[in-house]
Every structure is written in C-alpha cells, then in structure tokens.
Coordinates of C-alpha atoms and ligand atoms in Angstrom, one line a residue:
X1 CA 87.6 105.5 89.3
X2 CA 89.6 103.1 87.2
X3 CA 92.8 101.8 88.7
X4 CA 95.7 103.3 86.8
X5 CA 98.3 100.7 85.7
X6 CA 100.5 101.2 82.6
X7 CA 103.5 99.2 81.3
X8 CA 106.2 101.0 79.4
X9 CA 109.0 99.0 77.8
X10 CA 112.1 100.5 76.3
X11 CA 115.8 99.4 76.1
X12 CA 115.0 96.0 77.6
X13 CA 113.5 97.6 80.8
X14 CA 110.0 96.9 82.0
X15 CA 108.6 100.0 83.7
X16 CA 105.2 100.4 85.3
X17 CA 103.4 103.7 85.8
X18 CA 101.1 103.5 88.8
X19 CA 99.4 100.4 90.3
X20 CA 96.0 101.6 91.4
X21 CA 92.7 100.1 92.7
X22 CA 89.5 100.5 90.7
X23 CA 87.0 102.1 93.1
X24 CA 83.4 101.7 92.1
X25 CA 80.5 101.0 94.3
X26 CA 82.3 98.3 96.2
X27 CA 85.7 99.0 97.6
X28 CA 86.8 95.5 96.6
X29 CA 85.6 95.3 93.0
X30 CA 86.5 91.9 91.5
X31 CA 88.4 93.5 88.6
X32 CA 91.1 94.4 91.1
X33 CA 91.9 90.8 91.9
X34 CA 92.5 89.4 88.4
X35 CA 96.0 88.4 87.7
X36 CA 98.2 91.2 86.3
X37 CA 98.6 91.0 82.5
X38 CA 102.4 90.8 83.0
X39 CA 104.7 89.1 85.4
X40 CA 105.3 91.3 88.5
X41 CA 108.7 89.5 89.1
X42 CA 110.0 90.8 85.7
X43 CA 109.2 94.5 86.4
X44 CA 112.3 96.7 87.0
X45 CA 110.7 100.0 88.2
X46 CA 107.3 101.2 89.3
X47 CA 106.8 105.0 88.9
X48 CA 104.1 106.4 91.1
X49 CA 102.5 109.6 89.8
X50 CA 100.6 110.4 93.1
X51 CA 99.2 108.9 96.2
X52 CA 95.5 108.5 95.4
X53 CA 94.3 105.0 95.9
X54 CA 93.4 104.6 92.3
X55 CA 97.1 105.0 91.6
X56 CA 98.8 103.2 94.5
X57 CA 96.2 100.8 95.9
X58 CA 97.4 97.6 94.3
X59 CA 101.1 98.0 95.2
X60 CA 100.6 95.4 98.0
X61 CA 99.2 92.9 95.4
X62 CA 102.2 93.6 93.2
X63 CA 104.5 92.8 96.1
X64 CA 102.5 89.7 97.0
X65 CA 103.0 88.5 93.5
X66 CA 106.8 88.9 93.6
X67 CA 107.6 92.4 92.5
X68 CA 111.0 93.3 93.9
X69 CA 112.0 96.2 91.6
X70 CA 112.4 99.8 92.6
X71 CA 109.5 102.2 93.3
X72 CA 110.1 105.9 92.3
X73 CA 108.1 109.0 93.2
X74 CA 108.4 112.5 94.5
X75 CA 109.1 113.0 98.3
X76 CA 105.6 114.0 99.2
X77 CA 104.1 111.2 97.2
X78 CA 106.1 108.7 99.2
X79 CA 105.2 110.3 102.5
X80 CA 101.5 110.5 101.7
X81 CA 101.3 107.0 100.3
X82 CA 102.0 105.3 103.6
X83 CA 98.8 106.5 105.4
X84 CA 96.9 106.0 102.2
X85 CA 98.0 102.4 101.9
X86 CA 97.6 101.7 105.6
X87 CA 94.1 103.0 105.5
X88 CA 93.3 100.9 102.4
X89 CA 94.8 97.9 104.0
X90 CA 92.7 98.5 107.1
X91 CA 89.5 98.1 105.0
X92 CA 90.6 95.4 102.5
X93 CA 92.4 93.1 104.9
X94 CA 89.1 92.3 106.5
X95 CA 88.1 90.5 103.3
X96 CA 89.2 86.9 103.9
X97 CA 86.8 85.5 101.2
X98 CA 89.0 87.0 98.5
X99 CA 92.2 86.3 100.5
X100 CA 92.9 90.0 100.8
X101 CA 94.1 89.5 104.4
X102 CA 97.1 87.8 102.9
X103 CA 97.9 90.6 100.4
X104 CA 97.2 93.8 102.5
X105 CA 99.6 92.9 105.3
X106 CA 101.9 95.2 107.2
X107 CA 104.9 93.2 105.9
X108 CA 103.9 93.8 102.2
X109 CA 103.5 97.5 102.9
X110 CA 106.8 97.6 104.7
X111 CA 108.5 95.8 101.9
X112 CA 107.1 98.2 99.3
X113 CA 108.5 101.2 101.3
X114 CA 111.9 99.5 101.5
X115 CA 112.0 99.5 97.7
X116 CA 110.8 103.1 97.5
X117 CA 113.1 106.0 96.6
X118 CA 112.1 109.6 96.3
X119 CA 113.2 112.3 93.9
X120 CA 112.7 116.0 93.4
X121 CA 110.8 117.4 90.5
X122 CA 113.1 117.7 87.4
X123 CA 115.8 115.5 88.9
X124 CA 117.2 113.4 86.1
X125 CA 116.7 109.7 86.7
X126 CA 119.0 107.7 84.3
X127 CA 117.6 104.2 83.6
X128 CA 119.9 103.3 80.8
X129 CA 122.3 105.4 78.7
X130 CA 119.5 106.0 76.2
X131 CA 116.6 106.3 78.6
X132 CA 116.1 109.1 81.1
X133 CA 113.1 110.1 83.2
X134 CA 112.0 113.3 85.0
X135 CA 109.0 113.9 87.3
X136 CA 107.1 117.1 86.4
X137 CA 104.6 118.9 88.6
X138 CA 101.0 117.8 87.7
X139 CA 99.4 120.3 90.1
X140 CA 96.8 117.6 91.0
X141 CA 97.5 116.9 94.7
X142 CA 100.5 117.5 96.9
X143 CA 103.6 115.8 95.2
X144 CA 101.7 114.8 92.1
X145 CA 103.8 114.2 89.1
X146 CA 103.7 113.6 85.4
X147 CA 106.3 111.0 84.2
X148 CA 108.4 112.1 81.3
X149 CA 110.5 109.5 79.5
X150 CA 113.2 110.7 77.1
X151 CA 114.3 107.7 74.9
X152 CA 116.8 108.4 72.1
X153 CA 115.7 112.0 72.1
X154 CA 111.9 111.2 71.8
X155 CA 109.7 112.3 74.7
X156 CA 106.8 110.2 75.9
X157 CA 104.7 111.7 78.7
X158 CA 102.3 109.9 81.1
X159 CA 100.2 112.7 82.8
X160 CA 98.9 110.8 85.8
X161 CA 96.0 113.0 87.0
X162 CA 96.2 116.6 85.9
X163 CA 95.3 119.4 88.4
X164 CA 92.5 121.8 88.1
X165 CA 94.8 124.8 88.2
X166 CA 94.8 127.3 89.7
X167 CA 94.4 125.4 93.0
X168 CA 94.0 127.3 96.2
X169 CA 97.2 125.6 97.6
X170 CA 99.1 124.0 94.8
X171 CA 101.3 125.3 92.0
X172 CA 99.8 125.1 88.5
X173 CA 100.3 122.1 86.3
X174 CA 103.6 122.6 84.5
X175 CA 103.5 123.5 80.8
X176 CA 105.0 120.8 78.7
X177 CA 106.5 121.1 75.3
X178 CA 108.3 119.0 72.7
X179 CA 106.3 115.9 73.6
X180 CA 106.1 113.2 70.9
X181 CA 103.6 110.8 72.5
X182 CA 101.2 111.7 75.2
X183 CA 99.2 109.3 77.5
X184 CA 96.7 111.6 79.2
X185 CA 93.8 111.3 81.7
X186 CA 90.3 112.3 80.8
X187 CA 88.2 112.1 84.0
X188 CA 86.4 115.4 83.1
X189 CA 87.0 115.1 79.3
X190 CA 83.4 116.1 78.5
X191 CA 82.6 118.7 81.2
X192 CA 83.8 122.1 82.3
X193 CA 83.9 123.4 86.0
X194 CA 82.8 126.5 87.7
X195 CA 85.6 129.0 88.1
X196 CA 87.7 129.4 91.2
X197 CA 86.1 132.7 92.3
X198 CA 82.7 131.3 91.9
X199 CA 83.5 128.3 94.0
X200 CA 84.8 130.3 97.0
X201 CA 81.8 132.7 96.8
X202 CA 79.4 129.7 96.6
X203 CA 81.1 128.1 99.6
X204 CA 80.7 131.3 101.6
X205 CA 77.0 131.7 100.6
X206 CA 76.3 128.1 101.5
X207 CA 77.8 128.5 104.9
X208 CA 75.9 131.7 105.5
X209 CA 72.5 130.2 104.4
X210 CA 73.1 127.3 106.7
X211 CA 74.0 129.6 109.6
X212 CA 70.8 131.6 109.1
X213 CA 68.7 128.4 109.2
X214 CA 70.6 127.4 112.4
X215 CA 71.5 124.1 110.8
X216 CA 74.4 121.7 110.5
X217 CA 76.4 121.9 107.2
X218 CA 77.7 118.4 106.4
X219 CA 80.5 118.2 103.9
X220 CA 81.5 114.7 102.8
X221 CA 85.0 114.9 101.5
X222 CA 88.0 113.0 100.2
X223 CA 90.7 112.8 102.8
X224 CA 93.6 113.7 100.5
X225 CA 93.8 117.2 99.0
X226 CA 90.1 118.2 99.0
X227 CA 90.1 118.2 102.8
X228 CA 93.2 120.4 103.0
X229 CA 91.9 122.7 100.3
X230 CA 88.7 123.1 102.2
X231 CA 90.6 123.8 105.4
X232 CA 92.6 126.4 103.6
X233 CA 89.4 128.0 102.2
X234 CA 87.7 128.0 105.6
X235 CA 90.9 129.3 107.2
X236 CA 90.7 132.3 104.7
X237 CA 87.0 132.9 105.4
X238 CA 87.3 132.6 109.2
X239 CA 90.5 134.7 109.5
X240 CA 89.0 137.3 107.1
X241 CA 85.8 137.5 109.2
X242 CA 83.8 136.5 106.1
X243 CA 81.7 134.0 107.9
X244 CA 80.2 134.1 111.4
X245 CA 82.0 132.2 114.1
X246 CA 80.8 128.6 114.6
X247 CA 82.3 125.3 115.5
X248 CA 83.9 123.4 112.5
X249 CA 84.6 119.7 113.0
X250 CA 87.3 118.0 111.0
X251 CA 86.2 114.5 111.6
X252 CA 88.5 112.2 109.7
X253 CA 91.5 110.5 111.3
X254 CA 93.1 109.8 107.9
X255 CA 92.6 113.4 106.7
X256 CA 94.0 114.7 110.0
X257 CA 97.1 112.5 109.5
X258 CA 97.5 113.6 105.9
X259 CA 97.2 117.3 106.9
X260 CA 100.2 116.8 109.2
X261 CA 102.2 115.7 106.1
X262 CA 101.0 118.8 104.2
X263 CA 102.5 120.9 107.0
X264 CA 105.9 119.1 106.6
X265 CA 106.0 119.8 102.8
X266 CA 105.1 123.5 102.9
X267 CA 107.6 124.3 100.2
X268 CA 105.6 122.2 97.7
X269 CA 102.6 124.5 98.1
X270 CA 102.0 127.5 95.8
X271 CA 103.4 131.0 96.4
X272 CA 100.0 132.2 97.7
X273 CA 99.7 129.5 100.3
X274 CA 103.4 129.9 101.3
X275 CA 102.9 133.6 101.7
X276 CA 99.8 133.0 103.8
X277 CA 101.7 130.6 105.9
X278 CA 104.4 133.2 106.7
X279 CA 101.8 135.5 108.2
X280 CA 99.5 132.8 109.6
X281 CA 101.7 130.0 110.9
X282 CA 98.8 127.6 111.3
X283 CA 97.4 127.5 107.7
X284 CA 95.3 124.4 108.3
X285 CA 94.2 125.5 111.8
X286 CA 92.1 128.4 112.9
X287 CA 89.7 129.4 115.7
X288 CA 86.7 127.2 115.9
X289 CA 88.3 124.2 114.2
X290 CA 88.1 120.9 116.1
X291 CA 90.0 117.9 114.8
X292 CA 88.3 114.9 116.2
X293 CA 90.5 111.8 116.1
X294 CA 88.7 109.6 118.5
X295 CA 85.4 107.9 117.6
X296 CA 83.8 109.0 120.9
X297 CA 84.5 112.6 120.0
X298 CA 83.0 112.0 116.6
X299 CA 79.8 110.6 118.2
X300 CA 79.5 113.7 120.4
X301 CA 79.3 116.1 117.4
X302 CA 75.5 115.4 117.0
X303 CA 75.0 117.0 120.5
X304 CA 76.8 120.2 119.8
X305 CA 74.3 123.1 119.3
X306 CA 73.8 124.5 115.8
X307 CA 74.9 126.2 113.6
X308 CA 78.0 124.2 112.9
X309 CA 80.0 122.5 110.1
X310 CA 81.1 118.9 109.9
X311 CA 83.7 117.7 107.4
X312 CA 84.1 113.9 107.2
X313 CA 85.0 111.1 104.8
X314 CA 84.4 109.2 102.7
X315 CA 83.8 111.6 99.8
X316 CA 81.1 109.6 98.2
X317 CA 79.4 108.6 101.4
X318 CA 80.2 104.9 100.9
X319 CA 81.7 104.5 104.3
X320 CA 83.7 106.3 107.0
X321 CA 82.4 108.6 109.7
X322 CA 80.2 110.6 107.2
X323 CA 77.8 107.8 107.3
X324 CA 76.7 108.3 110.9
X325 CA 76.5 112.1 110.4
X326 CA 74.3 111.7 107.3
X327 CA 71.9 109.4 109.2
X328 CA 71.7 112.0 112.0
X329 CA 71.6 115.2 109.9
X330 CA 70.0 114.5 106.5
X331 CA 66.4 114.1 107.8
X332 CA 66.3 117.7 109.1
X333 CA 65.3 120.4 106.6
X334 CA 67.4 123.1 108.4
X335 CA 70.6 121.2 107.6
X336 CA 72.7 121.2 104.4
X337 CA 74.8 118.7 102.6
X338 CA 77.5 120.1 100.4
X339 CA 79.0 117.9 97.8
X340 CA 82.4 119.1 96.5
X341 CA 83.7 116.2 94.6
X342 CA 83.1 113.6 91.9
X343 CA 80.3 111.2 92.9
X344 CA 80.4 107.8 91.2
X345 CA 77.3 106.5 89.5
X346 CA 75.1 104.6 92.0
X347 CA 77.0 105.8 95.1
X348 CA 74.9 107.3 98.0
X349 CA 76.6 110.7 97.3
X350 CA 75.5 110.6 93.6
X351 CA 71.9 109.6 94.6
X352 CA 71.7 112.4 97.1
X353 CA 73.1 114.8 94.4
X354 CA 70.4 113.6 92.0
X355 CA 67.6 114.5 94.5
X356 CA 66.6 111.1 95.9
X357 CA 64.3 111.4 98.9
X358 CA 65.2 108.2 100.7
X359 CA 68.8 107.0 100.4
X360 CA 70.2 103.6 101.6
X361 CA 73.3 104.4 103.6
X362 CA 75.3 101.5 105.2
X363 CA 72.3 99.3 105.7
X364 CA 69.8 101.9 106.7
X365 CA 67.2 104.0 104.9
X366 CA 67.6 107.7 105.5
X367 CA 65.1 110.4 104.5
X368 CA 66.7 113.3 102.8
X369 CA 65.1 116.6 103.8
X370 CA 68.4 118.6 104.1
X371 CA 69.3 121.1 101.4
X372 CA 71.6 119.5 98.8
X373 CA 74.2 121.8 97.3
X374 CA 76.9 120.9 94.8
X375 CA 80.1 122.9 94.0
X376 CA 81.9 121.4 91.1
X377 CA 84.7 123.9 91.0
X378 CA 86.6 122.1 93.7
X379 CA 87.4 119.2 91.4
X380 CA 91.0 118.1 91.5
X381 CA 91.0 117.4 87.8
X382 CA 91.4 119.6 84.8
X383 CA 88.1 120.1 83.0
X384 CA 87.5 119.6 79.3
X385 CA 88.9 123.0 78.2
X386 CA 91.8 122.7 80.6
X387 CA 92.8 119.4 79.1
X388 CA 92.6 120.8 75.6
X389 CA 94.7 123.8 76.6
X390 CA 97.3 121.5 78.2
X391 CA 97.7 119.6 74.9
X392 CA 97.7 122.8 72.8
X393 CA 101.0 123.8 74.5
X394 CA 102.7 120.9 72.9
X395 CA 100.6 120.3 69.8
X396 CA 103.3 121.2 67.3
X397 CA 105.5 118.2 68.3
X398 CA 102.8 115.7 69.1
X399 CA 102.5 112.6 67.0
X400 CA 99.8 111.0 68.9
X401 CA 97.7 111.3 72.1
X402 CA 96.3 108.3 73.9
X403 CA 93.3 109.3 76.1
X404 CA 92.9 107.1 79.2
X405 CA 91.5 107.1 82.7
X406 CA 88.0 108.4 82.1
X407 CA 84.4 107.0 81.7
X408 CA 84.1 106.0 78.0
X409 CA 81.8 108.9 77.2
X410 CA 84.4 111.3 78.7
X411 CA 87.4 109.8 76.8
X412 CA 85.6 109.7 73.5
X413 CA 84.4 113.3 73.8
X414 CA 88.0 114.4 74.5
X415 CA 89.4 112.4 71.6
X416 CA 86.9 114.0 69.2
X417 CA 87.7 117.5 70.7
X418 CA 91.4 117.0 70.2
X419 CA 90.9 115.9 66.6
X420 CA 88.4 118.7 65.8
X421 CA 90.0 121.6 67.6
X422 CA 93.7 120.8 67.3
X423 CA 93.8 118.4 64.4
X424 CA 95.7 115.9 66.5
X425 CA 95.8 112.2 66.0
X426 CA 94.1 110.9 69.2
X427 CA 92.5 107.7 70.3
X428 CA 91.1 106.1 73.5
X429 CA 92.8 102.7 73.7
X430 CA 90.8 99.9 75.4
X431 CA 92.0 98.4 78.7
X432 CA 94.6 95.7 78.0
X433 CA 95.6 97.0 74.6
X434 CA 99.2 97.8 73.7
X435 CA 100.9 100.1 71.2
X436 CA 104.5 100.0 69.9
X437 CA 106.5 102.7 68.1
X438 CA 110.0 103.0 66.9
X439 CA 112.2 105.7 68.5
Ligands
LIG501 ZN1 94.2 111.5 91.5

C-alpha cells in the first residue's frame, strides 16, 4: 500500500491530505524516510481521511520535522488514530539504525493529538473567505471521509479510500455531485469483487467444512474494520444458529482496543447495525467469543480442542500473533486458513494464497497442508465497477479525474475505463508530480 500524501494549495494556504506510510514487504520501507518534498513547517493544515496506517503513519515524522499546523478529521478518525499510531510506533521505534526511535516517540504522538481537532460529517470548515471544506462519508472504515474543497465555487474532491458499499456495518459511500476535479483511489481499479451475499454464504460454508473436519480455522485479519466486520458477521451467524457452537478466539490486542472504540461510536454505523444493536446490546460479542489480550492466553489457544476459529493479525501474515498460529496450524490438513483481505505481492499471505507448499514465516519454514480459502468480497475498497459508478454520479460536472493510490496496472486500467465508458478526461499522475488550475 502506497502511503497517501497530497499537497493542496489555494488562497495562500498549504494543506496536506493524509500523511501515510508505504507498507510493502518490510514495515520500514526506505521510501518512507526520504525528506518530504515540501517544508513541513510551512504547512497550515493536515486533513486526515481515515485512520489506516497508509494514511496516518507518517504524522510523527511530520511533527519531528517541524509541522505545527492543525490536524482535522472526523471524531471516530481521531479516536481510532491514537491506537493505530501507538501500535505503529511500538514496531517502528525499535529501528534505531534509521533513527526511527527519535521520530516515533510518545511526545511526538502526544503533540500531534494536541493539534488535532475533530468535526462532524458535512460541518462547514472555513479556511479563508473563498475556501471552505467539508468531510463527506467515504464508507470505507469507521469515520472515513472524503475531503471536499470548495474554492471560489469550484469543487475539488479527494476521495481517500472509498468503501465497498454496502458494508455489513457502515453506511454507504455518499453520492457526490457537481465535482469539478476529482482525485480518486484505485486500489481495485482493475478487478471486481464477489457480492455481499456470496461472501456471507461462503464464510458460513468455510466454517461448516472446517467444523466437519474437526479442524482449526485460522483467519489472518487487519485489526481495523475487517476484524469488526468479521465479528459482526460471526455474531449474526452464531445468534442465528447458522453455525455449530465452537470457541472463537479474537487474538489481537490492537483489534480488541479498536473494537471498544467502535462501541463508542455506534451512531456512525449503518441503520442495519444500529437496529441489530438495539436488540442485541453486544454486537461485537457473542457466546463462544474469547478476546485474548495477554500473550500467555494466546499461546494456550493451540491446546484448545478442535473445532475452533482463531482470528489474529497481521492481515498479510507479516508479523503479529498470526505468525505463531500459522506455524502451529498450517501443517495440518484438517485445518483451514481463510484470507479475507488484500495480500501484497511477496507477503507470506500472498504466497499461501498462490498455493506455495512451504512458506517462510518470521524466520521459519512452515509446510502448508491446511486448506486455503480466499473470500475477496470482504475488501474494504470499491471494486472497478464501483469506482466507475461513483464517478458516473458526478460525470456531468467533471473536468478531470486524477487516479491515484493503486498499483500502476490498476490505476491505468481505471483511467482507460473512465475514458472509454464515461468519456472523461482522466490520468494517473506519477508520484511527486503537480498540477495547477485556475478557479
Ligand atoms: Zn484505507
């Protein structure tokens, strides 16, 4: 995932949209530590679209290099960003070779939050008399927003990441209209997902198959949003007696902490989830669910008799508690590994998905005999058709679309699709390039 970081200048103001970490095979890819192509001291405002690390992960670096402007986001984004940044700092501050221990400090994180103000969706934020900003619901993760600038009557929209609506728990991405210039993500610009009904059915079947084999179902998952979506789906399956009773371990301290924040921001969930919450107070909690905070508890899971389910991070099996579960469970043909999210090229998760028989996980070779199942429908991003439909809603007013935040193949495919299907002027600008237009 490429770290999002855009600079928007209007009316003498320098405004950033997101300040994320690029997350490839290594957590600390060198590209993250290059100097910013602007002076952080001269930035007035940083808008944060959402709390994924590829959108917030370099905020401590921005602070370390002198940024003292304002940080603006929605309320849930501010709340979720704290555990996300603390978790990132916990990993990166161990890297003294690159001097990251001096950047990812508690002081820098604290300073960032002292500059951070939160807003409701649609609240008008006046920057100058000619420049006004609103945060619109992107439907990607809890609190995720698109940033809409209105400058002298012209609208420029940065999408951040766009949700794969309908989500089990979030409201749909807002329709946008009258946009003049659009800067949009393209993570799934060249692919379509399975539908929502198929994904829940597929999840149910995978759980049942694993139950019949008396195995352990291992689900590597991203801590933010995917974990809570899965808990919601499992809650529905358990409470509806759709799957046989069995222990389900939620084995990620970060995901457990984030789930508590989801409970605080119930009114940001979709109507369906809010309705479910009225009849079932504990939407992310159900019989058989064990949240294991302590590492001793995590290590005991291997001794619990099958069948059972283990949900743990990280989502691409590059670190976290999933690593010891995979070493333990992957060699057994009765077990299942279920992949529900994007797996970066070369990551252990991607290699397992592609059918590798021996995978190198955290310094150890592990034989894969377990069943490997992928459900793509749980992606948090709009697919290719979803992105096209999003643009189509505002195609009449659009002067230009800038396609960003995807692998080149994906961005170029979407550019071509926008040109061919909608007749829109679209391009995929290279990293570091800039564009000016007169408003
Ligand atoms: Zn995201």
